Amino acid sequence: MKLWSRLNARFRQWVLARHPREKETILTQKRIYILPTGAGVAFLVVSLLVLLLAINYENNLAYAVCFTMLSLFMTAIVHTYANLSGLQVEVLSVSPVFKGDQALFRFRLYSPRVLTQVSFGFDQQKAQAWDIPAGSNLVIEVPLLAEHRGWQEIALLRVSSLYPLGFFKTWSWLAFDQSVLVYPSPVKEDGELQAAGGSVMEPQALSKGQEDFQELKAYGFGMPINRIAWKVFAKGQGLHVKSYTGETGEDVWLSLNIWPNLGLEARLSRLSYWVLELSRKGIPFGLNLNDEILMGPDIGENHKLDVLKALALYRSEPQTHD
């Protein structure tokens, strides 16, 4: 396995040195590789055995069968290669994900002719096959496990095909210039959250009093959707959100000091959970990462994404698959 891993790593370096990362590529003869499969080798051996039989017994029918089989074998080379040739692949944007989730990398495919059963997949992951229609764009999603927090570079994309007979396998490795932002995996754990006024707040207190309706407030961007008063909206009175008595009324500060006995990744995971939880409840919160990153209390979708991005990039190194 170690030998195979080293060979695989060297092959990756060779591919990247030969074809630098780019946003779009077209499969040509310089990128496409082709080798016979086990079925193809067996078919060729049988063809040669039939040829030996024809020579020994000077049997014309055996000659005919042998040459037909060899013609089919040679024709399969051309058709298998042609099933990838000319394919245009463009990498599209990818949405951020949490560590441990599958990042869905999107690709736009275009071919001037129909391509059948073309498989796409990253190394060590199961590939999926698509039929690509002629002259139109096809957008596909290929999953890749988000293993590291921060910017994770896209792995080499394997494009392959066995069509039409399975005697040959043609493939190519494509290197794209694209990365996905990976947030810390949210982990639920209680802790003492600090209010903006300096007092300590138990997390359980954040959910108290939400059963006591107080008033309706005009809806603003980023407010929790689950608090929208839909019945009021149905009456044509516009979008409003419900507010409740007993809410803390104070902003919350999230910091690494809440769980001093845990490692950095564990603390970031718990902060990630509380970012989602406070955003869901519509409670303003700020972020303080050892005074290196300081974001004031706020609320809304943009604030949530900014805080998650700060957690993702805090003391992280870009991860590559080279």
PDB file of C-alpha atoms in Angstrom:
ATOM      1  CA  MET A   1       0.000   0.000   0.000  1.00  0.00           C
ATOM      2  CA  LYS A   2       2.870   2.360   0.804  1.00  0.00           C
ATOM      3  CA  LEU A   3       4.421   1.708  -2.600  1.00  0.00           C
ATOM      4  CA  TRP A   4       1.081   2.323  -4.270  1.00  0.00           C
ATOM      5  CA  SER A   5       0.603   5.545  -2.264  1.00  0.00           C
ATOM      6  CA  ARG A   6       4.034   6.803  -3.292  1.00  0.00           C
ATOM      7  CA  LEU A   7       3.390   5.976  -6.944  1.00  0.00           C
ATOM      8  CA  ASN A   8       0.008   7.648  -6.742  1.00  0.00           C
ATOM      9  CA  ALA A   9       1.532  10.768  -5.182  1.00  0.00           C
ATOM     10  CA  ARG A  10       4.216  10.938  -7.874  1.00  0.00           C
ATOM     11  CA  PHE A  11       1.592  10.533 -10.562  1.00  0.00           C
ATOM     12  CA  ARG A  12      -0.353  13.461  -9.101  1.00  0.00           C
ATOM     13  CA  GLN A  13       2.753  15.629  -9.112  1.00  0.00           C
ATOM     14  CA  TRP A  14       3.449  14.612 -12.685  1.00  0.00           C
ATOM     15  CA  VAL A  15      -0.100  15.505 -13.760  1.00  0.00           C
ATOM     16  CA  LEU A  16       0.038  18.880 -11.988  1.00  0.00           C
ATOM     17  CA  ALA A  17       3.453  19.669 -13.490  1.00  0.00           C
ATOM     18  CA  ARG A  18       2.190  18.790 -16.953  1.00  0.00           C
ATOM     19  CA  HIS A  19      -1.168  20.532 -16.676  1.00  0.00           C
ATOM     20  CA  PRO A  20      -1.374  23.399 -14.111  1.00  0.00           C
ATOM     21  CA  ARG A  21      -4.637  24.082 -12.341  1.00  0.00           C
ATOM     22  CA  GLU A  22      -7.204  26.014 -14.382  1.00  0.00           C
ATOM     23  CA  LYS A  23     -10.898  26.857 -14.398  1.00  0.00           C
ATOM     24  CA  GLU A  24     -11.751  25.132 -17.677  1.00  0.00           C
ATOM     25  CA  THR A  25     -10.213  22.411 -19.796  1.00  0.00           C
ATOM     26  CA  ILE A  26     -10.854  20.347 -22.930  1.00  0.00           C
ATOM     27  CA  LEU A  27      -9.920  16.686 -23.125  1.00  0.00           C
ATOM     28  CA  THR A  28      -7.537  16.099 -26.029  1.00  0.00           C
ATOM     29  CA  GLN A  29      -5.049  13.374 -26.940  1.00  0.00           C
ATOM     30  CA  LYS A  30      -2.500  14.953 -24.561  1.00  0.00           C
ATOM     31  CA  ARG A  31      -4.776  14.365 -21.576  1.00  0.00           C
ATOM     32  CA  ILE A  32      -6.495  11.073 -22.379  1.00  0.00           C
ATOM     33  CA  TYR A  33      -4.961   7.732 -21.407  1.00  0.00           C
ATOM     34  CA  ILE A  34      -6.247   4.319 -22.472  1.00  0.00           C
ATOM     35  CA  LEU A  35      -5.414   0.749 -21.433  1.00  0.00           C
ATOM     36  CA  PRO A  36      -7.156  -2.618 -21.903  1.00  0.00           C
ATOM     37  CA  THR A  37      -9.238  -3.953 -19.038  1.00  0.00           C
ATOM     38  CA  GLY A  38      -9.146  -7.542 -17.768  1.00  0.00           C
ATOM     39  CA  ALA A  39     -12.058  -8.366 -20.063  1.00  0.00           C
ATOM     40  CA  GLY A  40     -10.187  -6.823 -22.990  1.00  0.00           C
ATOM     41  CA  VAL A  41      -7.042  -8.857 -22.298  1.00  0.00           C
ATOM     42  CA  ALA A  42      -9.096 -12.061 -22.010  1.00  0.00           C
ATOM     43  CA  PHE A  43     -10.851 -11.277 -25.282  1.00  0.00           C
ATOM     44  CA  LEU A  44      -7.485 -10.743 -26.988  1.00  0.00           C
ATOM     45  CA  VAL A  45      -6.100 -14.026 -25.618  1.00  0.00           C
ATOM     46  CA  VAL A  46      -9.132 -15.907 -26.908  1.00  0.00           C
ATOM     47  CA  SER A  47      -8.695 -14.248 -30.315  1.00  0.00           C
ATOM     48  CA  LEU A  48      -5.068 -15.396 -30.479  1.00  0.00           C
ATOM     49  CA  LEU A  49      -6.026 -18.929 -29.439  1.00  0.00           C
ATOM     50  CA  VAL A  50      -8.551 -18.999 -32.269  1.00  0.00           C
ATOM     51  CA  LEU A  51      -5.786 -17.779 -34.598  1.00  0.00           C
ATOM     52  CA  LEU A  52      -3.495 -20.644 -33.487  1.00  0.00           C
ATOM     53  CA  LEU A  53      -6.344 -23.078 -34.040  1.00  0.00           C
ATOM     54  CA  ALA A  54      -6.920 -21.682 -37.542  1.00  0.00           C
ATOM     55  CA  ILE A  55      -3.212 -21.957 -38.407  1.00  0.00           C
ATOM     56  CA  ASN A  56      -2.852 -25.520 -37.093  1.00  0.00           C
ATOM     57  CA  TYR A  57      -5.941 -26.858 -38.819  1.00  0.00           C
ATOM     58  CA  GLU A  58      -5.937 -24.447 -41.800  1.00  0.00           C
ATOM     59  CA  ASN A  59      -9.584 -23.737 -41.098  1.00  0.00           C
ATOM     60  CA  ASN A  60     -11.018 -20.744 -42.979  1.00  0.00           C
ATOM     61  CA  LEU A  61     -13.978 -20.401 -40.641  1.00  0.00           C
ATOM     62  CA  ALA A  62     -11.610 -20.114 -37.693  1.00  0.00           C
ATOM     63  CA  TYR A  63      -9.659 -17.454 -39.588  1.00  0.00           C
ATOM     64  CA  ALA A  64     -12.876 -15.515 -40.184  1.00  0.00           C
ATOM     65  CA  VAL A  65     -13.863 -15.697 -36.521  1.00  0.00           C
ATOM     66  CA  CYS A  66     -10.363 -14.660 -35.404  1.00  0.00           C
ATOM     67  CA  PHE A  67     -10.142 -11.637 -37.708  1.00  0.00           C
ATOM     68  CA  THR A  68     -13.666 -10.553 -36.787  1.00  0.00           C
ATOM     69  CA  MET A  69     -12.749 -10.664 -33.113  1.00  0.00           C
ATOM     70  CA  LEU A  70      -9.515  -8.728 -33.703  1.00  0.00           C
ATOM     71  CA  SER A  71     -11.377  -6.129 -35.784  1.00  0.00           C
ATOM     72  CA  LEU A  72     -13.875  -5.696 -32.952  1.00  0.00           C
ATOM     73  CA  PHE A  73     -11.005  -5.346 -30.489  1.00  0.00           C
ATOM     74  CA  MET A  74      -9.276  -2.650 -32.582  1.00  0.00           C
ATOM     75  CA  THR A  75     -12.542  -0.797 -33.212  1.00  0.00           C
ATOM     76  CA  ALA A  76     -13.219  -0.698 -29.456  1.00  0.00           C
ATOM     77  CA  ILE A  77      -9.990   1.300 -28.978  1.00  0.00           C
ATOM     78  CA  VAL A  78     -11.210   4.083 -31.243  1.00  0.00           C
ATOM     79  CA  HIS A  79     -14.735   4.252 -29.839  1.00  0.00           C
ATOM     80  CA  THR A  80     -13.617   4.141 -26.210  1.00  0.00           C
ATOM     81  CA  TYR A  81     -11.139   6.955 -26.790  1.00  0.00           C
ATOM     82  CA  ALA A  82     -13.736   8.970 -28.711  1.00  0.00           C
ATOM     83  CA  ASN A  83     -16.125   8.747 -25.749  1.00  0.00           C
ATOM     84  CA  LEU A  84     -13.934  11.238 -23.865  1.00  0.00           C
ATOM     85  CA  SER A  85     -12.296  13.194 -26.674  1.00  0.00           C
ATOM     86  CA  GLY A  86     -13.480  16.783 -27.028  1.00  0.00           C
ATOM     87  CA  LEU A  87     -15.261  16.910 -23.656  1.00  0.00           C
ATOM     88  CA  GLN A  88     -15.157  20.413 -22.182  1.00  0.00           C
ATOM     89  CA  VAL A  89     -15.203  20.646 -18.365  1.00  0.00           C
ATOM     90  CA  GLU A  90     -15.562  23.900 -16.400  1.00  0.00           C
ATOM     91  CA  VAL A  91     -15.523  24.123 -12.616  1.00  0.00           C
ATOM     92  CA  LEU A  92     -18.213  26.334 -11.042  1.00  0.00           C
ATOM     93  CA  SER A  93     -18.597  27.914  -7.619  1.00  0.00           C
ATOM     94  CA  VAL A  94     -19.007  25.776  -4.511  1.00  0.00           C
ATOM     95  CA  SER A  95     -20.875  26.626  -1.316  1.00  0.00           C
ATOM     96  CA  PRO A  96     -19.150  26.508   2.102  1.00  0.00           C
ATOM     97  CA  VAL A  97     -19.733  23.402   4.181  1.00  0.00           C
ATOM     98  CA  PHE A  98     -19.037  22.218   7.696  1.00  0.00           C
ATOM     99  CA  LYS A  99     -16.138  19.916   8.442  1.00  0.00           C
ATOM    100  CA  GLY A 100     -17.168  16.303   7.943  1.00  0.00           C
ATOM    101  CA  ASP A 101     -19.841  17.146   5.363  1.00  0.00           C
ATOM    102  CA  GLN A 102     -19.674  16.499   1.636  1.00  0.00           C
ATOM    103  CA  ALA A 103     -18.728  19.557  -0.423  1.00  0.00           C
ATOM    104  CA  LEU A 104     -20.586  19.488  -3.732  1.00  0.00           C
ATOM    105  CA  PHE A 105     -18.274  20.729  -6.463  1.00  0.00           C
ATOM    106  CA  ARG A 106     -20.251  21.733  -9.551  1.00  0.00           C
ATOM    107  CA  PHE A 107     -18.990  21.245 -13.099  1.00  0.00           C
ATOM    108  CA  ARG A 108     -20.419  22.377 -16.421  1.00  0.00           C
ATOM    109  CA  LEU A 109     -19.951  19.786 -19.190  1.00  0.00           C
ATOM    110  CA  TYR A 110     -20.177  20.411 -22.904  1.00  0.00           C
ATOM    111  CA  SER A 111     -19.565  18.130 -25.866  1.00  0.00           C
ATOM    112  CA  PRO A 112     -20.268  18.596 -29.592  1.00  0.00           C
ATOM    113  CA  ARG A 113     -21.496  14.995 -29.753  1.00  0.00           C
ATOM    114  CA  VAL A 114     -23.240  12.532 -27.476  1.00  0.00           C
ATOM    115  CA  LEU A 115     -21.020  10.909 -24.853  1.00  0.00           C
ATOM    116  CA  THR A 116     -22.255   7.843 -22.995  1.00  0.00           C
ATOM    117  CA  GLN A 117     -21.640   6.655 -19.448  1.00  0.00           C
ATOM    118  CA  VAL A 118     -18.811   9.039 -18.569  1.00  0.00           C
ATOM    119  CA  SER A 119     -17.813   8.720 -14.902  1.00  0.00           C
ATOM    120  CA  PHE A 120     -16.666  11.574 -12.660  1.00  0.00           C
ATOM    121  CA  GLY A 121     -15.209  11.211  -9.182  1.00  0.00           C
ATOM    122  CA  PHE A 122     -12.414  12.264  -6.880  1.00  0.00           C
ATOM    123  CA  ASP A 123      -9.649   9.923  -5.811  1.00  0.00           C
ATOM    124  CA  GLN A 124     -10.648   7.303  -3.232  1.00  0.00           C
ATOM    125  CA  GLN A 125     -14.312   8.184  -3.677  1.00  0.00           C
ATOM    126  CA  LYS A 126     -17.056   6.477  -5.635  1.00  0.00           C
ATOM    127  CA  ALA A 127     -17.571   7.835  -9.146  1.00  0.00           C
ATOM    128  CA  GLN A 128     -20.900   8.602 -10.775  1.00  0.00           C
ATOM    129  CA  ALA A 129     -21.678   8.204 -14.477  1.00  0.00           C
ATOM    130  CA  TRP A 130     -23.590  10.605 -16.716  1.00  0.00           C
ATOM    131  CA  ASP A 131     -24.741  10.595 -20.337  1.00  0.00           C
ATOM    132  CA  ILE A 132     -23.781  13.927 -21.903  1.00  0.00           C
ATOM    133  CA  PRO A 133     -26.083  15.228 -24.650  1.00  0.00           C
ATOM    134  CA  ALA A 134     -24.676  16.823 -27.783  1.00  0.00           C
ATOM    135  CA  GLY A 135     -24.417  20.608 -28.042  1.00  0.00           C
ATOM    136  CA  SER A 136     -25.884  21.507 -24.652  1.00  0.00           C
ATOM    137  CA  ASN A 137     -24.508  22.256 -21.214  1.00  0.00           C
ATOM    138  CA  LEU A 138     -24.913  19.719 -18.452  1.00  0.00           C
ATOM    139  CA  VAL A 139     -24.196  20.750 -14.851  1.00  0.00           C
ATOM    140  CA  ILE A 140     -23.226  17.971 -12.455  1.00  0.00           C
ATOM    141  CA  GLU A 141     -22.249  17.851  -8.779  1.00  0.00           C
ATOM    142  CA  VAL A 142     -19.386  15.699  -7.540  1.00  0.00           C
ATOM    143  CA  PRO A 143     -19.092  15.231  -3.741  1.00  0.00           C
ATOM    144  CA  LEU A 144     -15.813  15.559  -1.876  1.00  0.00           C
ATOM    145  CA  LEU A 145     -15.453  14.986   1.865  1.00  0.00           C
ATOM    146  CA  ALA A 146     -14.499  18.184   3.718  1.00  0.00           C
ATOM    147  CA  GLU A 147     -11.766  16.881   5.993  1.00  0.00           C
ATOM    148  CA  HIS A 148      -9.989  20.059   7.053  1.00  0.00           C
ATOM    149  CA  ARG A 149     -11.114  23.399   8.457  1.00  0.00           C
ATOM    150  CA  GLY A 150     -10.337  26.472   6.352  1.00  0.00           C
ATOM    151  CA  TRP A 151      -9.750  26.613   2.615  1.00  0.00           C
ATOM    152  CA  GLN A 152      -9.659  23.110   1.149  1.00  0.00           C
ATOM    153  CA  GLU A 153      -8.369  22.821  -2.376  1.00  0.00           C
ATOM    154  CA  ILE A 154     -10.239  20.672  -4.843  1.00  0.00           C
ATOM    155  CA  ALA A 155      -8.725  17.221  -5.411  1.00  0.00           C
ATOM    156  CA  LEU A 156      -7.791  15.864  -8.818  1.00  0.00           C
ATOM    157  CA  LEU A 157     -10.938  14.953 -10.728  1.00  0.00           C
ATOM    158  CA  ARG A 158     -10.931  11.540 -12.373  1.00  0.00           C
ATOM    159  CA  VAL A 159     -12.903  11.309 -15.643  1.00  0.00           C
ATOM    160  CA  SER A 160     -13.217   7.814 -17.096  1.00  0.00           C
ATOM    161  CA  SER A 161     -15.243   5.602 -19.394  1.00  0.00           C
ATOM    162  CA  LEU A 162     -15.522   1.913 -20.383  1.00  0.00           C
ATOM    163  CA  TYR A 163     -18.030   2.521 -23.140  1.00  0.00           C
ATOM    164  CA  PRO A 164     -18.905   0.808 -25.474  1.00  0.00           C
ATOM    165  CA  LEU A 165     -17.660  -2.771 -24.856  1.00  0.00           C
ATOM    166  CA  GLY A 166     -15.650  -2.598 -21.656  1.00  0.00           C
ATOM    167  CA  PHE A 167     -12.513  -3.918 -23.392  1.00  0.00           C
ATOM    168  CA  PHE A 168     -10.648  -0.668 -22.698  1.00  0.00           C
ATOM    169  CA  LYS A 169     -10.684   1.939 -19.996  1.00  0.00           C
ATOM    170  CA  THR A 170      -9.975   5.510 -20.958  1.00  0.00           C
ATOM    171  CA  TRP A 171      -9.391   8.148 -18.300  1.00  0.00           C
ATOM    172  CA  SER A 172      -7.943  11.521 -17.497  1.00  0.00           C
ATOM    173  CA  TRP A 173      -6.983  13.421 -14.340  1.00  0.00           C
ATOM    174  CA  LEU A 174      -8.049  17.061 -14.251  1.00  0.00           C
ATOM    175  CA  ALA A 175      -6.657  19.719 -11.900  1.00  0.00           C
ATOM    176  CA  PHE A 176      -8.925  22.706 -11.282  1.00  0.00           C
ATOM    177  CA  ASP A 177      -8.322  26.050  -9.622  1.00  0.00           C
ATOM    178  CA  GLN A 178     -11.085  25.958  -7.024  1.00  0.00           C
ATOM    179  CA  SER A 179     -11.343  25.705  -3.222  1.00  0.00           C
ATOM    180  CA  VAL A 180     -14.136  25.287  -0.728  1.00  0.00           C
ATOM    181  CA  LEU A 181     -14.450  27.072   2.610  1.00  0.00           C
ATOM    182  CA  VAL A 182     -14.888  24.556   5.434  1.00  0.00           C
ATOM    183  CA  TYR A 183     -16.447  25.744   8.716  1.00  0.00           C
ATOM    184  CA  PRO A 184     -15.695  24.021  12.028  1.00  0.00           C
ATOM    185  CA  SER A 185     -18.032  21.139  12.623  1.00  0.00           C
ATOM    186  CA  PRO A 186     -20.709  22.323  15.120  1.00  0.00           C
ATOM    187  CA  VAL A 187     -20.594  20.451  18.420  1.00  0.00           C
ATOM    188  CA  LYS A 188     -23.210  21.077  21.078  1.00  0.00           C
ATOM    189  CA  GLU A 189     -21.860  21.767  24.539  1.00  0.00           C
ATOM    190  CA  ASP A 190     -23.083  24.158  27.168  1.00  0.00           C
ATOM    191  CA  GLY A 191     -20.867  26.797  28.665  1.00  0.00           C
ATOM    192  CA  GLU A 192     -21.026  30.174  30.316  1.00  0.00           C
ATOM    193  CA  LEU A 193     -21.630  32.764  27.632  1.00  0.00           C
ATOM    194  CA  GLN A 194     -20.624  36.329  28.388  1.00  0.00           C
ATOM    195  CA  ALA A 195     -23.110  39.149  27.934  1.00  0.00           C
ATOM    196  CA  ALA A 196     -22.065  42.469  26.471  1.00  0.00           C
ATOM    197  CA  GLY A 197     -22.389  44.057  29.913  1.00  0.00           C
ATOM    198  CA  GLY A 198     -19.865  41.652  31.360  1.00  0.00           C
ATOM    199  CA  SER A 199     -22.302  39.393  33.185  1.00  0.00           C
ATOM    200  CA  VAL A 200     -22.211  35.654  32.689  1.00  0.00           C
ATOM    201  CA  MET A 201     -25.196  34.018  31.016  1.00  0.00           C
ATOM    202  CA  GLU A 202     -26.111  30.375  31.219  1.00  0.00           C
ATOM    203  CA  PRO A 203     -27.012  29.032  27.754  1.00  0.00           C
ATOM    204  CA  GLN A 204     -30.280  27.704  29.127  1.00  0.00           C
ATOM    205  CA  ALA A 205     -31.344  31.272  29.894  1.00  0.00           C
ATOM    206  CA  LEU A 206     -31.299  32.101  26.209  1.00  0.00           C
ATOM    207  CA  SER A 207     -34.366  30.003  25.614  1.00  0.00           C
ATOM    208  CA  LYS A 208     -36.373  31.163  28.620  1.00  0.00           C
ATOM    209  CA  GLY A 209     -39.478  33.226  28.223  1.00  0.00           C
ATOM    210  CA  GLN A 210     -39.997  32.529  24.555  1.00  0.00           C
ATOM    211  CA  GLU A 211     -43.498  31.296  25.257  1.00  0.00           C
ATOM    212  CA  ASP A 212     -44.666  34.777  26.388  1.00  0.00           C
ATOM    213  CA  PHE A 213     -45.583  36.800  23.315  1.00  0.00           C
ATOM    214  CA  GLN A 214     -44.922  40.527  23.696  1.00  0.00           C
ATOM    215  CA  GLU A 215     -45.360  42.399  20.415  1.00  0.00           C
ATOM    216  CA  LEU A 216     -44.924  42.415  16.631  1.00  0.00           C
ATOM    217  CA  LYS A 217     -41.933  44.113  15.043  1.00  0.00           C
ATOM    218  CA  ALA A 218     -41.404  44.994  11.388  1.00  0.00           C
ATOM    219  CA  TYR A 219     -39.337  42.317   9.670  1.00  0.00           C
ATOM    220  CA  GLY A 220     -35.758  43.150   8.757  1.00  0.00           C
ATOM    221  CA  PHE A 221     -33.201  41.207   6.721  1.00  0.00           C
ATOM    222  CA  GLY A 222     -31.601  38.434   8.750  1.00  0.00           C
ATOM    223  CA  MET A 223     -34.360  38.120  11.339  1.00  0.00           C
ATOM    224  CA  PRO A 224     -35.345  34.515  12.194  1.00  0.00           C
ATOM    225  CA  ILE A 225     -37.824  33.175   9.665  1.00  0.00           C
ATOM    226  CA  ASN A 226     -39.464  30.940  12.260  1.00  0.00           C
ATOM    227  CA  ARG A 227     -40.681  34.071  14.082  1.00  0.00           C
ATOM    228  CA  ILE A 228     -42.482  35.588  11.122  1.00  0.00           C
ATOM    229  CA  ALA A 229     -46.184  36.175  11.825  1.00  0.00           C
ATOM    230  CA  TRP A 230     -47.595  34.497   8.734  1.00  0.00           C
ATOM    231  CA  LYS A 231     -51.236  35.084   9.715  1.00  0.00           C
ATOM    232  CA  VAL A 232     -50.573  38.813   9.881  1.00  0.00           C
ATOM    233  CA  PHE A 233     -48.841  38.658   6.518  1.00  0.00           C
ATOM    234  CA  ALA A 234     -51.823  36.809   5.038  1.00  0.00           C
ATOM    235  CA  LYS A 235     -54.035  39.724   6.098  1.00  0.00           C
ATOM    236  CA  GLY A 236     -51.958  42.021   3.920  1.00  0.00           C
ATOM    237  CA  GLN A 237     -50.285  43.855   6.804  1.00  0.00           C
ATOM    238  CA  GLY A 238     -46.743  43.117   5.691  1.00  0.00           C
ATOM    239  CA  LEU A 239     -44.001  41.011   7.216  1.00  0.00           C
ATOM    240  CA  HIS A 240     -43.645  41.158  10.983  1.00  0.00           C
ATOM    241  CA  VAL A 241     -41.794  39.052  13.508  1.00  0.00           C
ATOM    242  CA  LYS A 242     -42.931  38.069  16.967  1.00  0.00           C
ATOM    243  CA  SER A 243     -40.965  39.224  20.003  1.00  0.00           C
ATOM    244  CA  TYR A 244     -41.251  37.619  23.421  1.00  0.00           C
ATOM    245  CA  THR A 245     -40.938  38.782  27.004  1.00  0.00           C
ATOM    246  CA  GLY A 246     -38.244  37.237  29.123  1.00  0.00           C
ATOM    247  CA  GLU A 247     -35.575  37.359  26.463  1.00  0.00           C
ATOM    248  CA  THR A 248     -32.186  38.345  27.706  1.00  0.00           C
ATOM    249  CA  GLY A 249     -32.186  41.747  26.067  1.00  0.00           C
ATOM    250  CA  GLU A 250     -28.399  41.601  26.077  1.00  0.00           C
ATOM    251  CA  ASP A 251     -25.920  40.831  23.369  1.00  0.00           C
ATOM    252  CA  VAL A 252     -23.738  37.760  23.711  1.00  0.00           C
ATOM    253  CA  TRP A 253     -20.004  37.489  23.234  1.00  0.00           C
ATOM    254  CA  LEU A 254     -18.516  34.256  21.949  1.00  0.00           C
ATOM    255  CA  SER A 255     -14.887  33.612  22.775  1.00  0.00           C
ATOM    256  CA  LEU A 256     -12.374  30.812  23.093  1.00  0.00           C
ATOM    257  CA  ASN A 257     -12.245  31.339  26.869  1.00  0.00           C
ATOM    258  CA  ILE A 258     -15.606  29.663  27.412  1.00  0.00           C
ATOM    259  CA  TRP A 259     -13.996  26.204  27.285  1.00  0.00           C
ATOM    260  CA  PRO A 260     -10.406  26.758  28.511  1.00  0.00           C
ATOM    261  CA  ASN A 261      -9.655  23.065  28.998  1.00  0.00           C
ATOM    262  CA  LEU A 262     -10.338  22.053  25.386  1.00  0.00           C
ATOM    263  CA  GLY A 263      -8.098  22.172  22.342  1.00  0.00           C
ATOM    264  CA  LEU A 264      -8.425  24.805  19.654  1.00  0.00           C
ATOM    265  CA  GLU A 265     -10.422  22.687  17.197  1.00  0.00           C
ATOM    266  CA  ALA A 266     -12.823  21.539  19.924  1.00  0.00           C
ATOM    267  CA  ARG A 267     -13.432  25.106  21.060  1.00  0.00           C
ATOM    268  CA  LEU A 268     -13.999  26.330  17.504  1.00  0.00           C
ATOM    269  CA  SER A 269     -16.509  23.529  16.963  1.00  0.00           C
ATOM    270  CA  ARG A 270     -18.477  24.607  20.018  1.00  0.00           C
ATOM    271  CA  LEU A 271     -18.388  28.243  18.938  1.00  0.00           C
ATOM    272  CA  SER A 272     -19.669  27.131  15.537  1.00  0.00           C
ATOM    273  CA  TYR A 273     -22.616  25.452  17.236  1.00  0.00           C
ATOM    274  CA  TRP A 274     -23.464  28.578  19.242  1.00  0.00           C
ATOM    275  CA  VAL A 275     -23.240  30.780  16.146  1.00  0.00           C
ATOM    276  CA  LEU A 276     -25.956  28.655  14.556  1.00  0.00           C
ATOM    277  CA  GLU A 277     -28.007  28.482  17.745  1.00  0.00           C
ATOM    278  CA  LEU A 278     -27.927  32.217  18.497  1.00  0.00           C
ATOM    279  CA  SER A 279     -28.683  33.060  14.869  1.00  0.00           C
ATOM    280  CA  ARG A 280     -31.637  30.697  14.918  1.00  0.00           C
ATOM    281  CA  LYS A 281     -33.008  32.379  18.047  1.00  0.00           C
ATOM    282  CA  GLY A 282     -32.391  35.868  16.724  1.00  0.00           C
ATOM    283  CA  ILE A 283     -30.063  36.899  19.571  1.00  0.00           C
ATOM    284  CA  PRO A 284     -27.290  39.388  18.664  1.00  0.00           C
ATOM    285  CA  PHE A 285     -23.797  38.078  19.312  1.00  0.00           C
ATOM    286  CA  GLY A 286     -20.192  39.109  18.815  1.00  0.00           C
ATOM    287  CA  LEU A 287     -16.943  37.194  18.435  1.00  0.00           C
ATOM    288  CA  ASN A 288     -13.611  37.628  20.179  1.00  0.00           C
ATOM    289  CA  LEU A 289     -10.808  35.243  19.242  1.00  0.00           C
ATOM    290  CA  ASN A 290      -8.004  36.117  21.655  1.00  0.00           C
ATOM    291  CA  ASP A 291      -8.246  39.768  20.538  1.00  0.00           C
ATOM    292  CA  GLU A 292      -6.850  38.695  17.141  1.00  0.00           C
ATOM    293  CA  ILE A 293     -10.295  38.759  15.584  1.00  0.00           C
ATOM    294  CA  LEU A 294     -12.940  41.014  17.079  1.00  0.00           C
ATOM    295  CA  MET A 295     -16.419  41.282  15.582  1.00  0.00           C
ATOM    296  CA  GLY A 296     -19.025  43.346  17.388  1.00  0.00           C
ATOM    297  CA  PRO A 297     -22.481  42.063  18.319  1.00  0.00           C
ATOM    298  CA  ASP A 298     -24.873  41.925  15.412  1.00  0.00           C
ATOM    299  CA  ILE A 299     -27.562  39.752  13.914  1.00  0.00           C
ATOM    300  CA  GLY A 300     -28.516  38.518  10.480  1.00  0.00           C
ATOM    301  CA  GLU A 301     -27.444  36.074   7.812  1.00  0.00           C
ATOM    302  CA  ASN A 302     -24.439  38.078   6.686  1.00  0.00           C
ATOM    303  CA  HIS A 303     -23.156  38.403  10.262  1.00  0.00           C
ATOM    304  CA  LYS A 304     -23.562  34.668  10.803  1.00  0.00           C
ATOM    305  CA  LEU A 305     -21.610  33.844   7.640  1.00  0.00           C
ATOM    306  CA  ASP A 306     -18.876  36.365   8.504  1.00  0.00           C
ATOM    307  CA  VAL A 307     -18.435  34.835  11.963  1.00  0.00           C
ATOM    308  CA  LEU A 308     -18.387  31.285  10.590  1.00  0.00           C
ATOM    309  CA  LYS A 309     -15.773  32.338   8.043  1.00  0.00           C
ATOM    310  CA  ALA A 310     -13.663  33.867  10.797  1.00  0.00           C
ATOM    311  CA  LEU A 311     -13.880  30.607  12.760  1.00  0.00           C
ATOM    312  CA  ALA A 312     -12.981  28.605   9.652  1.00  0.00           C
ATOM    313  CA  LEU A 313      -9.870  30.645   8.873  1.00  0.00           C
ATOM    314  CA  TYR A 314      -8.617  31.203  12.422  1.00  0.00           C
ATOM    315  CA  ARG A 315      -5.004  29.937  12.474  1.00  0.00           C
ATOM    316  CA  SER A 316      -5.711  27.531   9.596  1.00  0.00           C
ATOM    317  CA  GLU A 317      -3.413  26.529   6.777  1.00  0.00           C
ATOM    318  CA  PRO A 318      -4.674  25.993   3.190  1.00  0.00           C
ATOM    319  CA  GLN A 319      -5.111  22.267   2.545  1.00  0.00           C
ATOM    320  CA  THR A 320      -3.998  20.826  -0.779  1.00  0.00           C
ATOM    321  CA  HIS A 321      -4.270  17.418  -2.421  1.00  0.00           C
ATOM    322  CA  ASP A 322      -0.922  17.530  -4.210  1.00  0.00           C
TER     323      ASP A 322
END
